Coordinates of C-alpha atoms in Angstrom, one line a residue:
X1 CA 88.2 -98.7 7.6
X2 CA 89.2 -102.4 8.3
X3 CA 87.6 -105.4 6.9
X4 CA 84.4 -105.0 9.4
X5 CA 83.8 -101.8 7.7
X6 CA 84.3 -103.3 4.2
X7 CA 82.0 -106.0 5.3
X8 CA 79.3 -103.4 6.0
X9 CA 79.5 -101.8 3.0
X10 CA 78.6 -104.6 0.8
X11 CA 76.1 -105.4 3.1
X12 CA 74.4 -102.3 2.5
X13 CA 75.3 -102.5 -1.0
X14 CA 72.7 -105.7 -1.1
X15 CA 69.7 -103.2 -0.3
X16 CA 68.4 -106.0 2.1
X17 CA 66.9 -104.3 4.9
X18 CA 64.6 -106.5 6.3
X19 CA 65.6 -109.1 9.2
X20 CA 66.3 -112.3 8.9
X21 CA 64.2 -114.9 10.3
X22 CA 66.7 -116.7 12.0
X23 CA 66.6 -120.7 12.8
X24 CA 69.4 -121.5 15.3
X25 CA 68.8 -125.6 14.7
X26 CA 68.4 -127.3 11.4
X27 CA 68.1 -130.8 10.8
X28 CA 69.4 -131.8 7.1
X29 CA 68.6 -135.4 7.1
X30 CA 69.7 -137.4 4.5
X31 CA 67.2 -140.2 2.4
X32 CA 69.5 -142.5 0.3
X33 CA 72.0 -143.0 -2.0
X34 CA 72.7 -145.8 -5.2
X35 CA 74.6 -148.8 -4.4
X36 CA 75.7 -151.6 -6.6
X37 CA 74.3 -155.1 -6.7
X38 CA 74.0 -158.2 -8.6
X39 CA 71.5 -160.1 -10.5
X40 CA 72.3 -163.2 -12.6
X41 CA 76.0 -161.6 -12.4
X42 CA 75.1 -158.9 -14.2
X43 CA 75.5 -155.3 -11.8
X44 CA 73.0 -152.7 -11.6
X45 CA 72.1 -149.8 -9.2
X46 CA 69.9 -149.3 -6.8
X47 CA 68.4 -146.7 -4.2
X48 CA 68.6 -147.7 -0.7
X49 CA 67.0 -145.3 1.7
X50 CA 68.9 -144.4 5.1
X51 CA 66.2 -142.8 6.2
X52 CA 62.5 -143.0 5.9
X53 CA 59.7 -140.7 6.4
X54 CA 58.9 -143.0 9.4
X55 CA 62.5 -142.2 10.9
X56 CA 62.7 -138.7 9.9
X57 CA 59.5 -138.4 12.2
X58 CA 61.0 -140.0 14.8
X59 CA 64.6 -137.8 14.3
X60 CA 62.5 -134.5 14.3
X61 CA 60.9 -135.5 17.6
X62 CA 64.0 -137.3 19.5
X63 CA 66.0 -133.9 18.5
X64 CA 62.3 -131.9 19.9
X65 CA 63.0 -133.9 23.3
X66 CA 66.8 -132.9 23.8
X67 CA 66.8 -129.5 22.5
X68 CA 64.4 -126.2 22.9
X69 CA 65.4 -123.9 19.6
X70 CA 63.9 -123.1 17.1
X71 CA 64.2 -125.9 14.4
X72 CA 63.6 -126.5 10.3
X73 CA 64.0 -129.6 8.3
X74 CA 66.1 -130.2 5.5
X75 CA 64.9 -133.3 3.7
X76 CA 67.9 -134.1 1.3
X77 CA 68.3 -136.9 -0.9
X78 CA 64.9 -138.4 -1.0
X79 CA 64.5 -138.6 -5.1
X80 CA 64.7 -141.5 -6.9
X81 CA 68.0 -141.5 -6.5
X82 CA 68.8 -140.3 -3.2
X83 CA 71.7 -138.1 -2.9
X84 CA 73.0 -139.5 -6.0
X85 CA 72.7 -137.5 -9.3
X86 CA 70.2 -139.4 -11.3
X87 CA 66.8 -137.6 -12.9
X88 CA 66.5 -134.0 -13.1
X89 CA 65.5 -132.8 -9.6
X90 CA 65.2 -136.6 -8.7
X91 CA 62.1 -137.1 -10.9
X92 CA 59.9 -134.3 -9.1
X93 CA 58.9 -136.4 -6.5
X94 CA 60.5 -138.5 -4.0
X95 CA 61.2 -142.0 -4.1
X96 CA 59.7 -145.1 -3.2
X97 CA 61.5 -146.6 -1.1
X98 CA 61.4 -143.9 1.2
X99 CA 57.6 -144.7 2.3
X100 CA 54.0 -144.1 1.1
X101 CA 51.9 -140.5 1.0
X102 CA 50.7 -141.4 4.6
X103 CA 53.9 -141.7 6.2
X104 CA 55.1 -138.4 4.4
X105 CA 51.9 -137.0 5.3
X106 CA 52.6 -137.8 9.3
X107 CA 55.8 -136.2 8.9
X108 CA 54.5 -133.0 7.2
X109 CA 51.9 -132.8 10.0
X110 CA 53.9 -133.1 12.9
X111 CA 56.1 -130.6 11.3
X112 CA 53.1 -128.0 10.7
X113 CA 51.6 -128.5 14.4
X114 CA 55.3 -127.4 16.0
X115 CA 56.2 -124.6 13.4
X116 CA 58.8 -126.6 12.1
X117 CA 59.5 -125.3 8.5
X118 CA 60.0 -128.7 6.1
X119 CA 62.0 -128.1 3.0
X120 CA 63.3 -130.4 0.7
X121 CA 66.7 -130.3 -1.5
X122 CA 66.7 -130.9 -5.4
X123 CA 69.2 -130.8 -8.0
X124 CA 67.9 -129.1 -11.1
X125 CA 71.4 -128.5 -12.5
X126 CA 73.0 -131.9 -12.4
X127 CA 71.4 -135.0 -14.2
X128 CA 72.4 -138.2 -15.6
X129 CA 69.2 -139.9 -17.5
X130 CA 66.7 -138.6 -19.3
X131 CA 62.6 -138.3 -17.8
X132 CA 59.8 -135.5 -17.5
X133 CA 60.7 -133.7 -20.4
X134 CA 64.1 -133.3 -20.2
X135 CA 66.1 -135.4 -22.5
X136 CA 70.4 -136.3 -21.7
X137 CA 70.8 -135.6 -25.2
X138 CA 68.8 -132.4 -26.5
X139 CA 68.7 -130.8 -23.0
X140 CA 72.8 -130.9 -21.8
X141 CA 75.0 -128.1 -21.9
X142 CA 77.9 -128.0 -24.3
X143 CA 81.1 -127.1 -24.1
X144 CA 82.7 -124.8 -26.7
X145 CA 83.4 -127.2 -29.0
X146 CA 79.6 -127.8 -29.3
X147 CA 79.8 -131.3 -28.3
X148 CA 78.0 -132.4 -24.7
X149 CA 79.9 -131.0 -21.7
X150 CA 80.0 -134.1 -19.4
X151 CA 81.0 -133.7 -16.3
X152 CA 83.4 -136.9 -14.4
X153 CA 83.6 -137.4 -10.8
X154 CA 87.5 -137.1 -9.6
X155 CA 89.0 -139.0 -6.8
X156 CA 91.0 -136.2 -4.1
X157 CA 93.7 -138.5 -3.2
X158 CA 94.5 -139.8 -6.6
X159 CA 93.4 -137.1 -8.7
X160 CA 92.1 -138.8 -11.5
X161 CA 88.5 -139.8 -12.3
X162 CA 86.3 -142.2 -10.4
X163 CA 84.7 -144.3 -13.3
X164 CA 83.3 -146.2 -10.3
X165 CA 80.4 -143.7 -10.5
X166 CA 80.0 -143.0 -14.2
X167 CA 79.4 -139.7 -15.7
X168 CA 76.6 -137.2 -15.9
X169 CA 75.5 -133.7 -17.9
X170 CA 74.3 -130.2 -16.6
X171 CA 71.3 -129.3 -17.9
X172 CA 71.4 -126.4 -20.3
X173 CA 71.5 -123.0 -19.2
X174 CA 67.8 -122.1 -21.5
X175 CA 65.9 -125.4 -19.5
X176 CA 66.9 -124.1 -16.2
X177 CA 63.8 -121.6 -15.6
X178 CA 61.1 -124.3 -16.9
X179 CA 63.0 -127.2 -14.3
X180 CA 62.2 -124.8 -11.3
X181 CA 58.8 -123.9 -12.7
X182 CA 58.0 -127.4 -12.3
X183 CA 59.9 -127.9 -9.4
X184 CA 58.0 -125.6 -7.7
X185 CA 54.7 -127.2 -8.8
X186 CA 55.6 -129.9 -7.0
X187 CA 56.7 -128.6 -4.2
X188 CA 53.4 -126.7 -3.6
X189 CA 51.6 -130.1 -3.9
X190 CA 53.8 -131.4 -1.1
X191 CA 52.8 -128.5 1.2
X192 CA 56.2 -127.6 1.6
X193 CA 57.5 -124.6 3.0
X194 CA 60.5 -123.9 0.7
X195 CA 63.0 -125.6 -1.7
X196 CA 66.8 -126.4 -1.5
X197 CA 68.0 -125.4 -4.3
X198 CA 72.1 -126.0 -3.1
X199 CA 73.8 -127.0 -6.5
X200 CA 72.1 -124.0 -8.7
X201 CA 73.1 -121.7 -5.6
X202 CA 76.6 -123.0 -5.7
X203 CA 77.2 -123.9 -9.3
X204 CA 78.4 -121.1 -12.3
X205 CA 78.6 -122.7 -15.7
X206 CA 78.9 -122.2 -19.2
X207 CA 76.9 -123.6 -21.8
X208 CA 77.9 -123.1 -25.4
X209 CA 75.0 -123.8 -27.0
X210 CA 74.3 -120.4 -27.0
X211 CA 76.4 -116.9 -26.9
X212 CA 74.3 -115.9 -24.5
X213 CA 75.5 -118.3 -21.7
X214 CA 78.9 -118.6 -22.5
X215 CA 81.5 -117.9 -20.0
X216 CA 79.0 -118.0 -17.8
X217 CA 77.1 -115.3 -18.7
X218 CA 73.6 -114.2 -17.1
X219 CA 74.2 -116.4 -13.9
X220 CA 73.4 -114.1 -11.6
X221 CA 70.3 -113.4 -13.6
X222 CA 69.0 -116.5 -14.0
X223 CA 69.4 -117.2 -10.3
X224 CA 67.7 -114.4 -9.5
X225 CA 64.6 -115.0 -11.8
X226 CA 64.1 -118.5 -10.0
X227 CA 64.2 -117.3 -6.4
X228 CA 62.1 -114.8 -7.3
X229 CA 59.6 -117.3 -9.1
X230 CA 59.6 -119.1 -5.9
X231 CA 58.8 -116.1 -3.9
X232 CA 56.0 -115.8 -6.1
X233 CA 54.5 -119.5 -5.2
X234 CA 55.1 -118.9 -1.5
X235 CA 58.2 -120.8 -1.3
X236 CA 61.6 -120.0 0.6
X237 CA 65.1 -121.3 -1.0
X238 CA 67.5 -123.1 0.8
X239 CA 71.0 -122.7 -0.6
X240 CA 74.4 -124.0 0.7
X241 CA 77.9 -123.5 -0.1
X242 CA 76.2 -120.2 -2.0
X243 CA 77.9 -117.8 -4.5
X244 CA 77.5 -114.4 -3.1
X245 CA 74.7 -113.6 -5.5
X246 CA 72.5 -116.5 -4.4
X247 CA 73.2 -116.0 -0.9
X248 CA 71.9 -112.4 -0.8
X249 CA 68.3 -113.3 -2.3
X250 CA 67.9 -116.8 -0.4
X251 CA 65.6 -117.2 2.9
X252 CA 68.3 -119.4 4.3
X253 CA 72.0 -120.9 3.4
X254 CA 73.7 -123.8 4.5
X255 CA 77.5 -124.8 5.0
X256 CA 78.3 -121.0 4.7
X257 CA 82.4 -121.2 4.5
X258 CA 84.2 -121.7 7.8
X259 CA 88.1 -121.6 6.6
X260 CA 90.1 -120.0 4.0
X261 CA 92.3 -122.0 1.5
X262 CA 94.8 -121.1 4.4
X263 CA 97.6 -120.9 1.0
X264 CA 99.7 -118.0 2.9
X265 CA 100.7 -118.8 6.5
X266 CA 100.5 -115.5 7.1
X267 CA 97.2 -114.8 6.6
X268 CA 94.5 -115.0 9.5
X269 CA 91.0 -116.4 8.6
X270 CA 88.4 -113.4 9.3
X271 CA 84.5 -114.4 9.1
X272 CA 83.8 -111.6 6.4
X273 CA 81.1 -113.7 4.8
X274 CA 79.5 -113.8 8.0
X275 CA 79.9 -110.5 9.1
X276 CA 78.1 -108.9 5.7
X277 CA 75.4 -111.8 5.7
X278 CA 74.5 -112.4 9.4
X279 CA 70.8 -110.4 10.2
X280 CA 69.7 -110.2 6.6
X281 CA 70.3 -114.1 5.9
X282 CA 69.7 -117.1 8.5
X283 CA 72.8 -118.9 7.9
X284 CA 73.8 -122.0 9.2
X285 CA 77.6 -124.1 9.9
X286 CA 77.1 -127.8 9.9
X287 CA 78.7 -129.3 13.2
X288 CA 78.5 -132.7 13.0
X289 CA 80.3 -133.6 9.7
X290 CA 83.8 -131.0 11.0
X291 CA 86.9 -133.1 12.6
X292 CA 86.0 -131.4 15.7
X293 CA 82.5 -130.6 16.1
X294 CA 83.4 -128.4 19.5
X295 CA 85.7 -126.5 17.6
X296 CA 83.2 -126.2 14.6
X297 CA 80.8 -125.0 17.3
X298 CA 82.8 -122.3 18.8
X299 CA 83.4 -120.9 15.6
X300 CA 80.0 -121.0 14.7
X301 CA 79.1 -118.9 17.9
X302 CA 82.0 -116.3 16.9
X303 CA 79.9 -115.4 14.0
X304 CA 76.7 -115.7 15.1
X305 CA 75.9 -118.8 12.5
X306 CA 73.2 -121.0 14.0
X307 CA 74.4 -125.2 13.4
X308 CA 72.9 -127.6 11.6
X309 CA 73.5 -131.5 11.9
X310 CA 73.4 -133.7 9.3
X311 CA 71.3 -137.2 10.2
X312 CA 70.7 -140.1 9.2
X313 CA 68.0 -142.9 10.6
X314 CA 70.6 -146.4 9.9
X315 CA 73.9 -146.9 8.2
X316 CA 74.0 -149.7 6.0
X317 CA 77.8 -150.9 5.5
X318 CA 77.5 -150.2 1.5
X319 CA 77.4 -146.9 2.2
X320 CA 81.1 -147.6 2.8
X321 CA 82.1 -147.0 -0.1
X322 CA 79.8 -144.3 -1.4
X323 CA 81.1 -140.6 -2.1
X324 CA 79.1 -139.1 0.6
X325 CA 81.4 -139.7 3.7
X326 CA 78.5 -137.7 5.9
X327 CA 76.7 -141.2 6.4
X328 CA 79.8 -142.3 8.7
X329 CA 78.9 -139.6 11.5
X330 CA 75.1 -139.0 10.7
X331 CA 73.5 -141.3 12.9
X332 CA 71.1 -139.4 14.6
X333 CA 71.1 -141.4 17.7
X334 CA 75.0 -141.2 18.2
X335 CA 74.5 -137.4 17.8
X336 CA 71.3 -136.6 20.0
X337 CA 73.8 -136.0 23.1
X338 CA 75.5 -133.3 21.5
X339 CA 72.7 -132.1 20.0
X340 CA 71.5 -131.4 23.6
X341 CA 74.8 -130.2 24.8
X342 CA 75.3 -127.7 22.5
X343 CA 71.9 -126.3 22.5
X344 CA 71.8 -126.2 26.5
X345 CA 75.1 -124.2 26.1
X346 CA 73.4 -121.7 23.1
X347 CA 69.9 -120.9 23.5
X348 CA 70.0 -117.7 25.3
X349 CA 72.4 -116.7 23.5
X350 CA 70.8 -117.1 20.2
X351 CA 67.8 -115.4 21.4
X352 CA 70.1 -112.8 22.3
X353 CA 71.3 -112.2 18.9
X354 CA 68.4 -113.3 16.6
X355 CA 68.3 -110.8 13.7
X356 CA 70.9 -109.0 14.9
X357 CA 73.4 -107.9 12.3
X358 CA 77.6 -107.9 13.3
X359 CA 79.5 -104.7 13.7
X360 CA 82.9 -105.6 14.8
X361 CA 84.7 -108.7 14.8
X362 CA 88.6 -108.4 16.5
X363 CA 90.8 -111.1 17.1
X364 CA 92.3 -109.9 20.6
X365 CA 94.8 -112.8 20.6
X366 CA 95.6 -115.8 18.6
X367 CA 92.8 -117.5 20.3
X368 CA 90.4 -115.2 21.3
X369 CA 88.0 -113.0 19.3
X370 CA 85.2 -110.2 20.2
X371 CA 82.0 -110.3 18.0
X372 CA 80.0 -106.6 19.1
X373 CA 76.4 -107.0 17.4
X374 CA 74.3 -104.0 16.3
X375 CA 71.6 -104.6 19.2
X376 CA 74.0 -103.9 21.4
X377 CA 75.4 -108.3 22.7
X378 CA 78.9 -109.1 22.5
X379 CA 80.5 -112.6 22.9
X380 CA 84.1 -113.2 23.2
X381 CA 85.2 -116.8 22.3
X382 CA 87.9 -118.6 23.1
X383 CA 89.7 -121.7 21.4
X384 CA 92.7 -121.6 23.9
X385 CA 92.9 -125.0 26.3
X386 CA 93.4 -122.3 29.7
X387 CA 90.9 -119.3 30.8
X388 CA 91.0 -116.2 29.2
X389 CA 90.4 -113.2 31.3
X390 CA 88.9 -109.8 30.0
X391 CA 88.2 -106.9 31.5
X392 CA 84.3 -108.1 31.8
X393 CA 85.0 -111.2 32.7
X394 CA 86.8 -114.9 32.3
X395 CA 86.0 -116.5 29.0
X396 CA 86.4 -120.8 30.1
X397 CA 88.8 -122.5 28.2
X398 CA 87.7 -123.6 24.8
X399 CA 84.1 -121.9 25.5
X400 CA 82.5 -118.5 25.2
X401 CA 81.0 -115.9 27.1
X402 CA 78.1 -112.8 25.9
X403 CA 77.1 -110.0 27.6
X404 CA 73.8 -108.0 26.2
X405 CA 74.1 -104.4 25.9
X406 CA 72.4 -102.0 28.2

């Protein structure tokens, strides 16, 4: 056996037998975020929305005009804080400043008219004031000294913590069932067709307020119980970045790895998360956000992933200095023309593969790899800056070629 093999025994191990419904194109586009200001000297916060309803109406159809896959929205960081971590699941609603029920309303409509599936992302895990019944004091988790486990945001380059951004709690492990109860609520009310859910999907922690979540006990459980509980109010969950045990029971997961933590140099990086997932989950690589979105790209056609883009309606120039770095590329005008590019180059070939599920994958060289699907397509891909030729053909440089099976 090799590490295809071992990737289709945990698959099989998952007992998910249905299909996938996959969605080659998502839009994630982002609402707001918190930025600092002024008045009478003294600072405060505020929301500031990058993107309305209004312009998300006008993304979804600008993206409709340049590209012919399938497509879903994402609608993240449109509580009242944006994408920063502020009320439980952003106050169950979204903000203000991102327009009225009409505009959201348009939105919702056009969406429902195309078959474009509208979800929306909240954090139910991380919170940092108290509202709608869950309190900053009674409701965090604690560490195992019993005292409040707060949580500090860390700068990469300097390795210490950011007090720029303050602190915030996780909400305790018992409260996590009733949040997505009423998260759910309001998602029916919004007609939606499913939740993000990406920080509970990604997120394992403790909470020492009781034995029975310490060292992270009954994670998997509780993860399971929720997506089930959405099942049950005819709701889909987004994840991204998911643990394994997320990943197997969501409709659909974002930002599935793309690299190992490359800490051996001899160690090559092999797609086993998308070899055991691909067919029975839709997953999805973001493009636009990766150093080189080609390269992204062809790696996202080695395993079959379909590519979301992350986009945004404005950039304001306080975003600058914000922790979410995706604002810098997310422009959705300054990405409509790969957009295009990249779904001219695709669509057939995700038709080709849609709920397939991947047998084999074999790097042949350093740059080029062999993907064989179960329905019988394979598509050789190569990174190398010359032609690659195979016995069924020349692979372009930097490109990719599939062949369906007779």
């Amino acid at each position: 056996a090799d590490y295809s093999g071992m990737a289709r025994v945990y698959r099989e191990s998952l007992g998910k037998d249905k299909k996938a419904d996959e969605v080659p194109l998502t839009l994630n586009i982002l609402g707001g975020l918190q930025v600092k200001e002024l008045f009478l000297g003294l600072p405060y916060r505020k929301t500031v929305a990058a993107t309305t309803f209004g312009s998300a109406l006008d993304i979804v159809k600008k993206v409709a005009e340049v590209s012919k896959l399938e497509t879903d929205v994402m609608l993240s960081g449109f509580g009242s804080t944006g994408l920063d971590v502020g009320e439980v699941a952003g106050g169950f609603d979204f903000g203000s400043v991102f327009g009225g029920k009409k505009d959201y309303e348009r939105l919702l409509k056009y969406c429902g008219d195309n078959n474009i599936p509208l979800y929306a992302d909240y954090d139910i895990v991380n919170f940092s004031s108290s509202s709608h019944g869950f309190s900053k004091t009674f409701d965090a988790a604690k560490s195992a000294n019993s005292f409040t486990a707060y949580q500090n945001y860390y700068s990469a380059a300097l390795r210490n913590k950011n007090e720029n951004y303050g602190r915030y709690v996780l909400l305790n492990r018992a409260s996590l069932v009733k949040a997505a109860e009423k998260l759910f609520d309001t998602a029916k009310n919004k007609k939606l067709s499913g939740v993000g859910l990406s920080t509970l999907t990604n997120t394992a922690y403790s909470d020492y307020d009781s034995n029975d979540y310490a060292v992270r006990n009954k994670t998997e459980e509780d993860v399971a119980a929720i997506i089930k509980k959405a099942g049950e109010n005819g709701l889909s969950v987004v994840a991204s970045y998911a643990n394994a045990y997320a990943a197997a029971l969501s409709g659909k997961v974002l930002d599935i790895p793309m690299t190992s933590s490359e800490l051996d140099v001899l160690d090559r990086d092999i797609p086993l998360y998308q070899i055991v997932f691909k067919g029975i989950t839709d997953i999805s690589v973001t493009i636009n956000t990766a150093v080189n979105p080609q390269k992204r790209f062809l790696e996202t056609v080695a395993c079959g992933s379909g590519m979301t883009f992350v986009l945004s309606g404005k950039y304001d120039s306080r975003f600058a200095t914000s922790r979410h770095s995706a604002f810098s590329v997310s422009l959705a005008d300054d990405n409509l023309r790969l957009i295009s590019e990249l779904a001219e180059k695709s669509g057939s070939y995700y038709a080709a593969i849609k709920g397939a599920k991947i047998e084999k994958y074999i790097l042949l060289s350093d740059t080029l790899s062999l993907t064989e699907f179960d329905n019988g397509v394979s598509v050789w891909v190569n990174r190398a800056d010359t032609p690659a030729v195979v016995a069924e053909g020349t692979v372009e440089a930097n490109g990719f070629m599939y062949k369906e099976g007779k």
